[in-house]
Amino acid sequence: MAELKDTTRTGTDAAPATPATEGAAGKAPAADAGGERVPTVIAEDLHIVYRVQGGRQRGNATAALRRILRREPSGRIREVHAVRGVSFTAYRGEAIGLIGSNGSGKSTLLRAIAGLLPAESGRVYTNGQPSLLGVNAALMNDLTGERNVILGGLAMGMSREEIRERYDDIVEFSGINEKGDFITLPMRTYSSGMQARLRFSIAAAKQHDVLMIDEALATGDKKFQKRSEARIRELRATAGTVFLVSHNNRTIEKTCDRVIWLEKGELVMDGPTAPVLKAYAEENAR
Amino acid sequence: MSETTHERATPGPSGSGESHLTPAELAARHGLTVSGARPPLTQYVRQLWGRRHFILAFSRAKLSAQYSQAKLGQLWQVFTPLLNAFVYFLIFGLLLGGRGGMEMTEYIPFLVIGVFVFTFTQQSVMSGVKAISGNLGLVRALHFPRASLPLSFSLQQLQQLLYSMIVVVVILVGFGYYPTWTWLLIVPVLLLQFVFNSGLAMIFARLGSHTPDLAQLMPFVLRTWMYGSGVMFPIGHMVTERAGGPQWVADVLLANPAAVYMELMRFALIDGPHHQSLGAQFWLLGVGWALLFGIGGFVYFWKAEERYGRG
């Protein structure tokens, strides 16, 4: 399978690129000498430190009040160094898988790219506004699915007409209505799988420069996984960059052409899917 | 650990003569910007304007979801403030004699307007405190100017107040006050109070995003403010005659924003012996408070834009 690259680009720095073909699954990322590769995300020696309230030590209320008034950092705050010096450059049209054991800093890295976590040191440069799609990110639970679709679209900056046009697609894609008229029920009545599906469908309705998906696919059923994998390929084809966190190697294999392997917040390996997954599997087999 | 660590050196094998660039230079060359940086104020205002449909739709959705679990549903929009006013009527109107010489026909509209107008400010502050901390899911999932949230909540309270104003009109007419031209003044009063409330909500949204404890503390502060603004009694009469306090205390209390907007509303709607004419300084104060808090609160909120939803 060969896919067109750079055809939708409207870069200012390069002449309209001659469509450079690239091997599927990123077999030869450096080979497209014809068109210049456009970076969409650049991470430069990124460090993220969480400050967690309510650690081991105990403090009394007056001490806490004094700290608030003096704007001192609380003594109960503990630091967790979640991402340690990660650097990489992601290009337009890439789908990048993030792998690593639980707590290795994958989700933290995505949130930093999305601009939702401040960097302790280092920087993340992005093209436009990356959108993070996580399992935990609830929309408005007391509102109906229908309203969530509309509000989510409006919040993403879509116009009312755009939403009206895409509304049926979004609902159909989510598959919420397959088992009855669920879209008119409040979102709190949905199962967690249904919630995740609707969230994904809303976010995927818009053309994102950079879309990041945090294990959202793992929650859907087989049919939905198939549909969303197809949608991710579509998003990539139209010049976006996709990041995908997953513990399912098959999902990564099918959707990503590049994999970044994180362990204890450090970048272990970054390269084409097959060799990285192989090394990862070997490491875990030990 | 694998020996293939950092197999790919930064900034990645570009193969097109870019490998000598530092990440910053590469970013600048392709027009990438630092993720999560705060936009300049004018651009922020533009972004916010671009989300106006979201702000309106969100406020409406919240309003209709508010009582969605109650059997009487939307009727509570009107019942809640009315019941509130009724309780204050029993205590201050009948029991404590806080009418300050007003007849019942003048006191009841006075009280109802006071309760509704103050509730508008009170609820804007309370929902402002939770505007960010109570919507972290939304804040972390989607990108939009965060000021949309406190703005949306004060807009929700404004719509709530419009429901309540229907009750006010019914009560006014019931007591024999018929519409006059001065009733049109409620439009600028509501507008000024909305600007003031939005600014206040944005201030508390920023404070509340950092210190969630405010949600516990604010009800007490707001209750103190309510009693100090003369919601259920004429504050001047209470301070100088009942408590024997100095006139300047009464003047200061009357100049506070909540009291100013209540007085403006009462004098626009009630036409009784105690509500004949209102000094022009009240309009000046109303505009002043609105501008001070509206602009100040907005800038204060914007200053921390990049930090909301983190941690």
Coordinates of C-alpha atoms in Angstrom, one line a residue:
Chain A
M1 CA 0.0 0.0 0.0
A2 CA 1.4 3.3 -0.9
E3 CA -0.2 6.5 0.1
L4 CA 0.0 10.1 -1.1
K5 CA 1.9 12.4 1.0
D6 CA 2.2 16.2 1.1
T7 CA -0.5 16.7 -1.5
T8 CA -2.8 18.6 0.9
R9 CA 0.0 20.7 2.3
T10 CA -0.2 24.4 2.0
G11 CA 3.3 25.1 3.3
T12 CA 4.9 28.5 2.7
D13 CA 8.4 27.2 2.6
A14 CA 8.3 24.7 -0.2
A15 CA 6.9 24.6 -3.7
P16 CA 3.8 22.4 -4.0
A17 CA 5.5 19.2 -3.4
T18 CA 5.6 16.5 -6.0
P19 CA 3.6 13.7 -4.4
A20 CA 6.3 11.6 -2.8
T21 CA 5.3 8.1 -2.2
E22 CA 6.3 6.4 0.9
G23 CA 6.3 2.8 1.8
A24 CA 3.5 1.8 4.1
A25 CA 4.2 1.4 7.8
G26 CA 7.1 3.9 7.6
K27 CA 9.6 1.4 6.3
A28 CA 11.8 4.1 4.9
P29 CA 11.0 7.4 6.4
A30 CA 14.1 9.1 5.3
A31 CA 13.7 8.1 1.7
D32 CA 11.3 10.8 0.5
A33 CA 13.9 13.2 -0.7
G34 CA 11.5 14.8 -3.1
G35 CA 9.1 16.6 -0.7
E36 CA 10.4 18.2 2.4
R37 CA 9.0 16.6 5.5
V38 CA 6.9 19.0 7.6
P39 CA 7.4 18.7 11.4
T40 CA 4.2 19.0 13.4
V41 CA 5.4 18.3 16.9
I42 CA 8.9 18.9 18.2
A43 CA 9.8 17.9 21.7
E44 CA 13.1 19.2 23.0
D45 CA 14.7 17.6 26.0
L46 CA 11.3 17.6 27.7
H47 CA 11.0 17.1 31.5
I48 CA 7.7 16.9 33.3
V49 CA 7.4 16.9 37.1
Y50 CA 4.2 16.3 38.8
R51 CA 3.6 17.9 42.2
V52 CA 1.3 15.7 44.2
Q53 CA -0.6 17.1 47.1
G54 CA -1.2 14.9 50.1
G55 CA 1.9 12.9 50.2
R56 CA 3.2 11.0 53.2
Q57 CA 3.8 13.8 55.7
R58 CA 1.0 15.1 57.7
G59 CA 0.3 18.8 58.4
N60 CA -2.2 20.6 60.5
A61 CA -4.8 23.0 59.2
T62 CA -3.2 26.2 60.5
A63 CA 0.1 25.3 58.9
A64 CA -1.7 24.7 55.6
L65 CA -3.6 28.1 55.9
R66 CA -0.3 29.9 56.6
R67 CA 1.2 28.3 53.5
I68 CA -1.7 29.4 51.4
L69 CA -1.6 32.9 52.7
R70 CA 2.2 33.2 52.2
R71 CA 1.9 31.4 48.9
E72 CA 4.5 28.9 50.0
P73 CA 4.6 25.5 48.4
S74 CA 2.9 23.0 50.7
G75 CA 5.2 20.8 52.7
R76 CA 3.0 17.8 51.7
I77 CA 3.8 18.2 48.1
R78 CA 5.9 15.4 46.6
E79 CA 7.5 15.5 43.3
V80 CA 7.2 12.8 40.7
H81 CA 9.5 13.1 37.7
A82 CA 7.3 11.5 35.1
V83 CA 9.1 12.4 31.8
R84 CA 12.9 12.7 31.7
G85 CA 14.5 14.4 28.8
V86 CA 12.4 13.1 25.9
S87 CA 13.2 14.6 22.4
F88 CA 11.7 13.7 19.1
T89 CA 10.2 15.2 16.0
A90 CA 7.0 14.1 14.5
Y91 CA 6.1 14.8 10.9
R92 CA 2.9 15.4 9.0
G93 CA 1.3 12.2 7.9
E94 CA 2.8 10.0 10.6
A95 CA 0.9 7.8 13.0
I96 CA 3.1 7.3 16.0
G97 CA 2.4 4.6 18.6
L98 CA 3.5 5.1 22.2
I99 CA 4.4 2.0 24.1
G100 CA 5.7 1.2 27.5
S101 CA 4.6 -0.4 30.7
N102 CA 2.0 1.2 33.0
G103 CA 3.4 4.4 34.6
S104 CA 6.1 4.9 32.0
G105 CA 5.0 8.4 31.2
K106 CA 3.0 7.8 28.0
S107 CA -0.1 9.7 28.9
T108 CA 1.9 12.4 30.6
L109 CA 3.9 12.9 27.4
L110 CA 0.6 13.3 25.4
R111 CA -0.8 15.8 27.9
A112 CA 2.4 17.8 27.7
I113 CA 2.2 17.8 23.9
A114 CA -1.4 19.0 24.1
G115 CA -0.2 21.9 26.3
L116 CA -2.2 20.7 29.3
L117 CA 0.9 20.2 31.5
P118 CA 3.6 22.7 32.0
A119 CA 7.1 21.5 31.2
E120 CA 9.6 21.6 34.0
S121 CA 12.3 22.2 31.5
G122 CA 12.6 21.8 27.7
R123 CA 9.9 22.7 25.3
V124 CA 7.2 21.3 23.0
Y125 CA 6.6 23.0 19.7
T126 CA 3.4 22.2 17.8
N127 CA 1.7 23.1 14.7
G128 CA -1.7 24.5 15.7
Q129 CA -3.5 23.1 18.6
P130 CA -3.1 19.4 19.3
S131 CA -6.2 17.6 20.6
L132 CA -6.0 15.0 23.2
L133 CA -8.6 12.3 23.4
G134 CA -8.4 10.4 26.6
V135 CA -10.5 7.7 28.2
N136 CA -10.8 9.7 31.4
A137 CA -11.9 12.9 29.8
A138 CA -15.6 13.0 30.5
L139 CA -17.6 15.5 28.7
M140 CA -20.8 16.7 30.3
N141 CA -22.4 13.8 32.0
D142 CA -25.7 15.4 33.0
L143 CA -26.4 16.3 29.4
T144 CA -27.7 14.1 26.6
G145 CA -25.4 12.5 24.1
E146 CA -27.0 14.8 21.5
R147 CA -26.2 17.9 23.4
N148 CA -22.7 16.6 24.0
V149 CA -22.1 16.2 20.3
I150 CA -23.2 19.8 19.6
L151 CA -21.4 21.3 22.6
G152 CA -18.2 19.3 21.9
G153 CA -18.3 20.5 18.3
L154 CA -18.8 24.1 19.3
A155 CA -16.1 23.9 21.9
M156 CA -13.7 22.6 19.2
G157 CA -14.5 25.6 17.2
M158 CA -16.8 24.1 14.6
S159 CA -19.7 26.3 13.3
R160 CA -23.3 25.3 13.9
E161 CA -23.7 24.5 10.2
E162 CA -20.7 22.2 10.2
I163 CA -22.1 20.4 13.2
R164 CA -25.5 20.1 11.7
E165 CA -23.9 18.6 8.6
R166 CA -21.8 16.1 10.4
Y167 CA -24.2 15.3 13.3
D168 CA -25.6 12.2 11.7
D169 CA -22.2 11.0 10.7
I170 CA -20.9 11.4 14.3
V171 CA -23.8 9.6 15.8
E172 CA -23.7 6.8 13.2
F173 CA -19.9 6.5 13.6
S174 CA -20.2 6.2 17.4
G175 CA -22.8 3.4 17.0
I176 CA -24.6 4.8 20.1
N177 CA -28.0 4.4 18.4
E178 CA -27.4 0.8 17.3
K179 CA -29.2 -0.5 20.4
G180 CA -32.0 2.0 20.5
D181 CA -32.4 5.7 20.9
F182 CA -29.6 6.3 23.3
I183 CA -28.4 9.6 22.0
T184 CA -31.2 11.4 23.6
L185 CA -30.4 10.0 27.1
P186 CA -28.0 11.8 29.5
M187 CA -24.4 10.7 29.1
R188 CA -24.2 9.4 32.6
T189 CA -26.5 6.5 31.6
Y190 CA -24.0 5.3 29.0
S191 CA -21.6 2.5 29.7
S192 CA -17.9 3.5 29.8
G193 CA -17.4 1.9 26.4
M194 CA -20.2 3.9 24.9
Q195 CA -18.9 7.1 26.5
A196 CA -15.5 6.6 25.0
R197 CA -16.9 5.8 21.6
L198 CA -19.0 9.0 21.6
R199 CA -16.0 11.1 22.7
F200 CA -13.8 9.6 20.0
S201 CA -16.5 10.2 17.4
I202 CA -16.9 13.8 18.4
A203 CA -13.1 14.5 18.3
A204 CA -12.6 12.6 15.1
A205 CA -15.3 14.7 13.3
K206 CA -13.0 17.6 13.1
Q207 CA -9.8 17.8 11.0
H208 CA -7.0 18.0 13.6
D209 CA -3.4 19.0 12.8
V210 CA -2.4 16.7 15.6
L211 CA -4.7 14.2 17.2
M212 CA -3.7 12.2 20.2
I213 CA -5.6 9.1 21.3
D214 CA -5.0 7.7 24.8
E215 CA -6.1 4.1 24.7
A216 CA -9.6 5.1 23.5
L217 CA -9.7 2.3 21.0
A218 CA -9.2 -0.3 23.7
T219 CA -12.6 0.4 25.2
G220 CA -14.7 0.0 22.1
D221 CA -15.9 -3.3 20.8
K222 CA -14.4 -5.1 17.7
K223 CA -16.7 -3.4 15.2
F224 CA -15.9 0.1 16.6
Q225 CA -12.2 -0.6 16.7
K226 CA -12.3 -1.4 13.1
R227 CA -14.1 1.7 12.3
S228 CA -11.8 3.9 14.3
E229 CA -8.7 2.4 12.9
A230 CA -10.0 3.3 9.4
R231 CA -10.8 6.8 10.7
I232 CA -7.3 7.2 12.0
R233 CA -5.9 6.2 8.6
E234 CA -8.2 8.8 7.0
L235 CA -7.0 11.5 9.4
R236 CA -3.4 10.7 8.6
A237 CA -4.1 10.7 4.9
T238 CA -5.4 14.3 5.1
A239 CA -2.2 15.6 6.5
G240 CA -2.7 15.2 10.3
T241 CA -0.3 13.6 12.7
V242 CA -1.7 10.9 15.0
F243 CA -0.3 9.8 18.3
L244 CA -1.7 6.6 19.8
V245 CA -1.2 5.1 23.2
S246 CA -2.1 1.5 23.4
H247 CA -1.2 -1.7 25.2
N248 CA -2.5 -3.7 22.3
N249 CA 0.4 -4.3 20.0
R250 CA -1.9 -5.4 17.2
T251 CA -3.6 -2.0 17.2
I252 CA -0.3 -0.3 17.0
E253 CA 0.9 -2.6 14.2
K254 CA -2.2 -1.9 12.2
T255 CA -2.3 1.8 12.6
C256 CA 1.2 3.2 13.2
D257 CA 4.2 3.5 11.1
R258 CA 6.5 4.7 13.9
V259 CA 6.7 3.7 17.5
I260 CA 8.2 5.5 20.5
W261 CA 9.0 3.3 23.5
L262 CA 9.1 5.0 26.9
E263 CA 10.2 3.4 30.1
K264 CA 10.4 5.2 33.5
G265 CA 9.9 8.5 31.6
E266 CA 12.9 8.0 29.4
L267 CA 12.9 7.4 25.7
V268 CA 14.1 3.9 25.1
M269 CA 13.7 3.5 21.4
D270 CA 12.1 5.5 18.5
G271 CA 11.8 4.1 15.1
P272 CA 9.7 2.1 12.5
T273 CA 7.0 0.0 14.0
A274 CA 8.3 -3.5 13.4
P275 CA 11.8 -3.3 15.0
V276 CA 10.6 -1.4 18.0
L277 CA 7.8 -3.7 18.7
K278 CA 10.1 -6.6 18.4
A279 CA 12.6 -5.1 20.8
Y280 CA 9.8 -4.3 23.2
A281 CA 8.5 -7.9 23.0
E282 CA 12.0 -9.3 23.6
E283 CA 12.5 -7.0 26.6
N284 CA 9.2 -8.1 28.1
A285 CA 9.8 -11.8 27.4
R286 CA 12.7 -11.7 29.8
Chain B
M1 CA 17.7 -2.4 28.8
S2 CA 18.0 -2.5 25.1
E3 CA 21.2 -1.5 23.6
T4 CA 19.4 0.4 20.8
T5 CA 18.7 3.3 23.2
H6 CA 18.1 6.6 21.3
E7 CA 18.5 4.8 18.0
R8 CA 17.1 7.9 16.4
A9 CA 18.9 11.1 17.2
T10 CA 17.0 14.3 17.5
P11 CA 15.6 16.1 15.7
G12 CA 15.0 13.0 13.6
P13 CA 16.4 12.0 10.3
S14 CA 14.9 14.6 8.0
G15 CA 17.2 13.8 5.1
S16 CA 16.6 17.2 3.6
G17 CA 19.3 19.2 5.1
E18 CA 17.6 20.0 8.3
S19 CA 19.6 17.9 10.6
H20 CA 21.9 20.7 11.5
L21 CA 19.1 22.8 12.9
T22 CA 18.3 23.0 16.6
P23 CA 14.8 22.1 17.5
A24 CA 14.0 25.7 18.1
E25 CA 15.2 26.7 14.7
L26 CA 13.4 23.9 13.0
A27 CA 10.2 24.9 14.9
A28 CA 10.6 28.5 13.8
R29 CA 11.2 27.6 10.2
H30 CA 8.0 25.7 10.0
G31 CA 6.0 28.1 12.0
L32 CA 5.5 25.8 15.1
T33 CA 4.7 27.5 18.3
V34 CA 5.3 26.5 21.9
S35 CA 2.4 24.2 23.0
G36 CA 0.2 25.6 25.7
A37 CA 1.5 29.1 25.6
R38 CA -0.9 31.9 26.5
P39 CA -2.2 33.9 23.5
P40 CA -1.9 37.7 23.6
L41 CA -4.9 39.5 25.0
T42 CA -6.3 40.8 21.7
Q43 CA -6.0 37.3 20.1
Y44 CA -7.6 35.8 23.2
V45 CA -10.6 38.1 22.9
R46 CA -10.9 37.1 19.2
Q47 CA -10.8 33.4 20.2
L48 CA -13.4 34.0 22.8
W49 CA -15.6 35.7 20.3
G50 CA -15.2 32.8 18.0
R51 CA -16.6 30.5 20.7
R52 CA -19.7 32.7 21.4
H53 CA -22.0 30.0 20.1
F54 CA -20.4 27.5 22.5
I55 CA -20.7 29.9 25.4
L56 CA -24.4 30.4 24.7
A57 CA -25.2 26.8 24.0
F58 CA -23.3 25.6 27.1
S59 CA -25.2 28.1 29.4
R60 CA -28.5 26.9 28.0
A61 CA -27.6 23.3 28.3
K62 CA -26.5 23.8 31.9
L63 CA -29.7 25.7 32.7
S64 CA -31.9 23.0 31.4
A65 CA -29.9 20.2 33.0
Q66 CA -30.0 21.9 36.4
Y67 CA -33.3 20.5 37.4
S68 CA -33.5 17.6 35.0
Q69 CA -33.7 15.1 37.8
A70 CA -36.5 16.9 39.6
K71 CA -40.1 15.9 39.0
L72 CA -41.3 19.4 38.6
G73 CA -38.4 20.1 36.3
Q74 CA -38.0 23.6 35.0
L75 CA -40.6 25.0 37.4
W76 CA -37.9 25.0 40.0
Q77 CA -36.3 27.8 38.1
V78 CA -39.0 30.0 39.5
F79 CA -39.9 28.1 42.7
T80 CA -36.4 28.2 44.2
P81 CA -36.0 32.0 44.3
L82 CA -39.6 32.4 45.3
L83 CA -39.4 30.1 48.2
N84 CA -36.2 31.9 49.3
A85 CA -38.0 35.2 49.2
F86 CA -40.9 33.7 51.2
V87 CA -38.6 32.6 54.0
Y88 CA -37.0 36.0 54.2
F89 CA -40.4 37.6 54.2
L90 CA -41.4 35.5 57.2
I91 CA -38.3 36.3 59.1
F92 CA -37.5 39.9 58.2
G93 CA -40.8 41.2 57.1
L94 CA -43.0 39.7 59.8
L95 CA -40.9 38.5 62.7
L96 CA -38.1 41.0 63.0
G97 CA -39.8 44.0 61.5
G98 CA -37.1 44.9 59.1
R99 CA -39.3 46.8 56.8
G100 CA -38.1 50.3 57.7
G101 CA -41.5 51.9 57.6
M102 CA -42.4 50.4 54.2
E103 CA -46.0 49.2 53.6
M104 CA -46.3 45.6 52.8
T105 CA -47.3 46.5 49.2
E106 CA -43.9 48.2 48.9
Y107 CA -41.9 45.9 51.0
I108 CA -42.7 42.6 49.2
P109 CA -41.6 43.8 45.7
F110 CA -38.6 45.4 47.5
L111 CA -37.7 42.0 49.0
V112 CA -38.4 39.9 46.0
I113 CA -36.3 42.1 43.7
G114 CA -33.5 42.2 46.3
V115 CA -33.4 38.4 46.6
F116 CA -33.5 37.8 42.9
V117 CA -30.9 40.4 42.0
F118 CA -28.5 39.3 44.8
T119 CA -29.0 35.6 43.8
F120 CA -27.7 36.5 40.4
T121 CA -24.4 37.7 41.8
Q122 CA -24.2 35.0 44.4
Q123 CA -24.8 32.2 42.0
S124 CA -22.3 33.7 39.5
V125 CA -19.6 33.6 42.1
M126 CA -20.5 30.1 43.3
S127 CA -20.5 28.7 39.8
G128 CA -17.4 30.7 39.0
V129 CA -15.5 29.0 41.8
K130 CA -16.3 25.7 40.2
A131 CA -16.1 26.8 36.6
I132 CA -12.7 25.3 36.0
S133 CA -12.3 22.8 38.9
G134 CA -15.8 21.3 38.2
N135 CA -15.2 20.9 34.4
L136 CA -11.7 19.4 34.3
G137 CA -12.9 16.7 32.0
L138 CA -13.9 19.3 29.4
V139 CA -10.9 21.5 30.0
R140 CA -8.5 18.5 29.6
A141 CA -10.2 17.0 26.6
L142 CA -10.8 20.0 24.4
H143 CA -9.1 23.2 23.6
F144 CA -11.0 26.5 23.8
P145 CA -10.4 29.8 25.6
R146 CA -11.1 28.9 29.3
A147 CA -12.9 32.2 29.9
S148 CA -15.7 30.6 28.0
L149 CA -16.6 28.6 31.1
P150 CA -17.1 31.4 33.8
L151 CA -18.7 33.6 31.1
S152 CA -21.1 30.8 30.3
F153 CA -22.0 30.3 33.9
S154 CA -22.8 33.9 34.5
L155 CA -24.8 33.8 31.3
Q156 CA -26.7 30.8 32.7
Q157 CA -27.5 32.8 35.8
L158 CA -28.6 35.8 33.7
Q159 CA -31.1 33.5 32.0
Q160 CA -32.2 32.2 35.3
L161 CA -32.8 35.8 36.5
L162 CA -34.9 36.5 33.4
Y163 CA -37.2 33.6 34.5
S164 CA -37.3 35.2 37.9
M165 CA -38.2 38.6 36.5
I166 CA -41.4 37.1 35.2
V167 CA -42.3 36.4 38.8
V168 CA -41.3 39.9 39.8
V169 CA -43.6 41.4 37.1
V170 CA -46.5 39.2 38.3
I171 CA -46.0 40.3 41.9
L172 CA -45.6 44.0 40.9
V173 CA -48.8 43.9 38.9
G174 CA -50.5 42.0 41.8
F175 CA -49.6 44.9 44.1
G176 CA -50.9 47.4 41.7
Y177 CA -47.7 48.6 40.1
Y178 CA -48.3 48.9 36.4
P179 CA -45.6 49.1 33.8
T180 CA -44.1 52.6 33.2
W181 CA -41.3 53.8 31.1
T182 CA -38.8 53.5 33.9
W183 CA -39.3 49.7 33.7
L184 CA -37.1 49.8 30.6
L185 CA -34.2 50.7 32.8
I186 CA -34.0 47.1 33.9
V187 CA -32.2 46.3 30.6
P188 CA -29.1 48.5 31.3
V189 CA -29.2 47.4 34.9
L190 CA -29.1 43.8 34.0
L191 CA -26.4 44.4 31.4
L192 CA -24.2 46.2 34.0
Q193 CA -24.7 43.6 36.6
F194 CA -24.0 40.9 34.1
V195 CA -20.6 42.5 33.2
F196 CA -19.8 42.9 36.9
N197 CA -20.8 39.3 37.7
S198 CA -18.8 37.9 34.8
G199 CA -15.7 39.7 36.0
L200 CA -16.3 38.4 39.5
A201 CA -16.9 34.9 38.2
M202 CA -13.6 35.0 36.3
I203 CA -11.7 36.1 39.3
F204 CA -13.2 33.3 41.4
A205 CA -12.7 30.8 38.6
R206 CA -9.0 31.5 38.7
L207 CA -8.9 31.4 42.5
G208 CA -11.0 28.3 42.7
S209 CA -8.9 26.5 40.1
H210 CA -5.9 26.9 42.4
T211 CA -7.7 26.6 45.8
P212 CA -10.8 24.4 45.6
D213 CA -11.4 25.0 49.3
L214 CA -13.0 28.3 48.3
A215 CA -16.2 26.4 47.4
Q216 CA -16.5 25.6 51.1
L217 CA -15.6 29.1 52.3
M218 CA -17.6 31.2 49.8
P219 CA -21.1 30.5 51.1
F220 CA -20.2 32.3 54.4
V221 CA -18.6 35.2 52.7
L222 CA -21.6 35.6 50.4
R223 CA -24.0 35.4 53.2
T224 CA -22.2 38.2 55.0
W225 CA -22.2 40.2 51.8
M226 CA -26.0 39.6 51.5
Y227 CA -26.8 40.9 55.0
G228 CA -24.4 43.8 54.5
S229 CA -26.1 44.9 51.3
G230 CA -29.6 45.2 52.5
V231 CA -31.3 42.4 50.5
M232 CA -34.2 42.0 52.9
F233 CA -34.2 45.3 54.7
P234 CA -33.3 48.9 53.8
I235 CA -29.6 49.0 54.8
G236 CA -29.5 52.7 55.6
H237 CA -32.4 52.5 58.0
M238 CA -30.9 49.4 59.6
V239 CA -27.5 51.0 60.2
T240 CA -28.4 54.5 61.3
E241 CA -31.7 54.0 63.1
R242 CA -31.8 50.4 64.4
A243 CA -28.1 50.0 65.2
G244 CA -27.3 53.7 65.8
G245 CA -24.3 53.6 63.6
P246 CA -22.7 56.5 61.8
Q247 CA -24.0 57.7 58.4
W248 CA -20.8 57.0 56.6
V249 CA -21.1 53.3 57.3
A250 CA -24.5 53.2 55.7
D251 CA -23.1 55.2 52.7
V252 CA -20.2 52.8 52.2
L253 CA -22.5 49.7 52.4
L254 CA -24.9 51.3 49.9
A255 CA -22.1 51.9 47.5
N256 CA -21.1 48.3 47.3
P257 CA -21.9 46.7 43.9
A258 CA -24.5 44.3 45.1
A259 CA -26.4 47.1 46.9
V260 CA -26.0 49.4 43.9
Y261 CA -27.5 47.0 41.4
M262 CA -30.4 46.1 43.8
E263 CA -31.2 49.8 44.3
L264 CA -31.1 50.5 40.6
M265 CA -33.5 47.7 39.9
R266 CA -35.8 48.6 42.7
F267 CA -36.1 52.2 41.8
A268 CA -36.7 51.3 38.2
L269 CA -39.6 49.0 39.0
I270 CA -41.2 50.2 42.3
D271 CA -43.0 53.4 42.6
G272 CA -43.7 53.9 46.3
P273 CA -43.0 56.5 49.0
H274 CA -39.6 55.0 49.7
H275 CA -38.7 54.7 46.1
Q276 CA -39.1 58.1 44.6
S277 CA -35.8 59.1 43.0
L278 CA -32.3 57.7 43.0
G279 CA -29.2 59.8 42.9
A280 CA -27.2 59.8 39.7
Q281 CA -24.2 58.6 41.7
F282 CA -25.8 55.1 41.7
W283 CA -25.7 54.9 37.9
L284 CA -22.0 56.1 38.0
L285 CA -21.2 53.5 40.6
G286 CA -23.0 50.8 38.6
V287 CA -21.0 51.6 35.5
G288 CA -17.8 51.9 37.5
W289 CA -18.1 48.6 39.2
A290 CA -19.0 46.9 36.0
L291 CA -16.0 48.3 34.1
L292 CA -13.6 47.7 37.0
F293 CA -14.6 44.1 37.6
G294 CA -15.4 43.2 34.1
I295 CA -12.1 44.3 32.6
G296 CA -10.0 43.6 35.7
G297 CA -11.5 40.1 36.1
F298 CA -11.0 39.2 32.5
V299 CA -7.4 40.3 32.5
Y300 CA -6.8 38.5 35.8
F301 CA -8.3 35.3 34.4
W302 CA -6.4 35.5 31.2
K303 CA -3.0 35.9 33.0
A304 CA -3.3 32.3 34.1
E305 CA -4.9 30.9 30.9
E306 CA -2.1 28.4 30.3
R307 CA -2.3 26.9 33.8
Y308 CA -6.0 25.9 33.9
G309 CA -6.7 22.2 34.0
R310 CA -3.2 21.2 34.9
G311 CA -1.7 19.2 37.7

